[in-house]
Amino acid sequence: MTTRYTIAVLEGDGIGPEIMAAALKVLDACASDTVAFDLRVVPFGGQAYFDTGSVLPAETLDACDAADAILKGPIGLSYEDSQKIPVDAQPERAGLLPLRQRYRTFANFRPVYLPPELVHFSPLKERVVAGGIDIMMIRELVGGLYFGEKEEGIDAQGRRYVKETLEYDDDEIRQVMVVAFDEARKRGKLLHNVHKSNVLKSSVLWNSVCSEVHSEYPDVDLRHIIVDAAATALILNPRQFDVMVMENMFGDILSDLGGGLLGSLGLMPSASVGPEKALYEPSHGSAPDIAGQGIANPYSMIGSVALMLDKSFGMERTAHAIWEAMRQVFAAGYTTPDLGDPEEDLTPISTLAFADRVVEALDGLLAEEKS
Ligand code: NAD
């Protein structure tokens, strides 16, 4: 019998369609007699706005509602092009945030991973990253400043003002803490809680709920770290971290720092998990500066496919084979140009050539597993 999974495919803007094409080649290689993927490709993002008048058309919402999982490329336009869309209709505000909110994808997993043999990709000194980097950042994704009430206007003195609110309640904090402690328990039993309780009251509540949940996980070593100190510590000694949990905006910023540790934002896949559905997407943006050149790194998009197979479809071994196939391609000296270093003996290849090599390695690994 064949199990069929329906996937809503949102290619997005900029490099989105290029890295999605690469990722779909890899997904196709994971289909078999027993597993099939039904893809529904639908418009989403800035281009969708120009084509349909909405960054998130009704057709896209229908496809996402009906799908078992959502695979999404990056959205967003260059600063100049984004000025052609009214502020409230722009891709992130009118597309991405409503999508995350619709499926309440509160737990965003962002692996910051570089195996020992690939540490030369990192801009950090070898002694700092020797042995590799392996951090799971967990970002709360549907609360905080990005979703709080907003107000703007002119005050009594005639000055323009804006007010944005940061809100969390203890249920919202608890649900992401449980995910973080569970993840820490599965991994190295070490959790860093990132906060700013010396300034923000929201962090005082955040830390208090964190400590309450900790009482249910006495086997996990919990350490609290202030967000600014965490930024420094990630650069000076990233290997001290295993699982990190943080609120929405801290996670947005620190996870891009994570991409910097690895050498490219192109190495950052992510999974955003909600109670009934999950959304898989690269952590980076649409990279308008390199769009259309066929040189974007598809690792983050292919990694998002691996996360989807693992977390939504229970295909853990196939997911593991995808990570291993990508590692083999890098280890053989092939990379997209973002990771190329003139001093290293690396061969720059295109987005699709990278995917082809991953598929070749994956075919071998999956065949080995069957035999
Ligand atoms: P960006 O992440 O798109 O790019 C930052 C830098 O990283 C650029 O130099 C880019 O070339 C490089 N880069 C990113 N991904 C890469 C990849 N896969 N391979 C090689 N290089 C890569 O950030 P930005 O330039 O600040 O934003 C561009 C647009 O993306 C904006 O409209 C922004 O709003 C949007 N954005 C969307 C998301 C999302 O869809 N989740 C996330 C972040 C930014």
Tab-separated table of N, CA, C and O in Angstrom, residues 44 54-56 87-99:
chain	number	residue	atom	x	y	z
A	44	PHE	N	2.700	32.803	-3.462
A	44	PHE	CA	2.874	33.372	-2.120
A	44	PHE	C	4.006	34.394	-2.156
A	44	PHE	O	5.059	34.115	-2.721
A	54	SER	N	-2.649	40.011	-3.901
A	54	SER	CA	-2.518	39.610	-2.500
A	54	SER	C	-1.246	38.766	-2.342
A	54	SER	O	-0.956	37.908	-3.180
A	55	VAL	N	-0.519	38.996	-1.238
A	55	VAL	CA	0.667	38.158	-1.012
A	55	VAL	C	0.263	36.752	-0.561
A	55	VAL	O	1.028	35.798	-0.686
A	56	LEU	N	-0.955	36.643	-0.043
A	56	LEU	CA	-1.447	35.340	0.437
A	56	LEU	C	-2.849	35.113	-0.133
A	56	LEU	O	-3.865	35.282	0.546
A	87	VAL	N	2.481	49.378	2.848
A	87	VAL	CA	3.146	48.784	4.022
A	87	VAL	C	2.363	47.607	4.598
A	87	VAL	O	2.909	46.528	4.858
A	88	ASP	N	1.036	47.779	4.768
A	88	ASP	CA	0.262	46.713	5.421
A	88	ASP	C	0.005	45.509	4.531
A	88	ASP	O	-0.504	44.486	5.006
A	89	ALA	N	0.346	45.613	3.234
A	89	ALA	CA	0.127	44.476	2.332
A	89	ALA	C	1.440	43.774	1.986
A	89	ALA	O	1.471	42.875	1.149
A	90	GLN	N	2.542	44.181	2.619
A	90	GLN	CA	3.863	43.625	2.258
A	90	GLN	C	4.017	42.162	2.718
A	90	GLN	O	3.340	41.729	3.650
A	91	PRO	N	4.928	41.433	2.034
A	91	PRO	CA	4.967	39.978	2.215
A	91	PRO	C	5.023	39.450	3.639
A	91	PRO	O	4.222	38.589	3.999
A	92	GLU	N	5.946	39.938	4.469
A	92	GLU	CA	6.028	39.358	5.815
A	92	GLU	C	4.806	39.716	6.660
A	92	GLU	O	4.222	38.866	7.321
A	93	ARG	N	4.448	40.998	6.599
A	93	ARG	CA	3.332	41.472	7.433
A	93	ARG	C	2.009	40.824	7.022
A	93	ARG	O	1.233	40.398	7.866
A	94	ALA	N	1.758	40.756	5.700
A	94	ALA	CA	0.438	40.291	5.239
A	94	ALA	C	0.449	38.825	4.794
A	94	ALA	O	-0.607	38.274	4.481
A	95	GLY	N	1.626	38.217	4.745
A	95	GLY	CA	1.687	36.838	4.266
A	95	GLY	C	2.249	35.882	5.307
A	95	GLY	O	1.570	34.969	5.775
A	96	LEU	N	3.495	36.129	5.683
A	96	LEU	CA	4.181	35.166	6.552
A	96	LEU	C	3.600	35.125	7.969
A	96	LEU	O	3.299	34.052	8.502
A	97	LEU	N	3.432	36.304	8.576
A	97	LEU	CA	2.934	36.305	9.958
A	97	LEU	C	1.515	35.724	10.036
A	97	LEU	O	1.238	34.884	10.906
A	98	PRO	N	0.590	36.110	9.113
A	98	PRO	CA	-0.743	35.487	9.169
A	98	PRO	C	-0.708	33.969	8.972
A	98	PRO	O	-1.482	33.236	9.591
A	99	LEU	N	0.216	33.495	8.132
A	99	LEU	CA	0.303	32.041	7.913
A	99	LEU	C	0.742	31.340	9.205
A	99	LEU	O	0.173	30.321	9.602
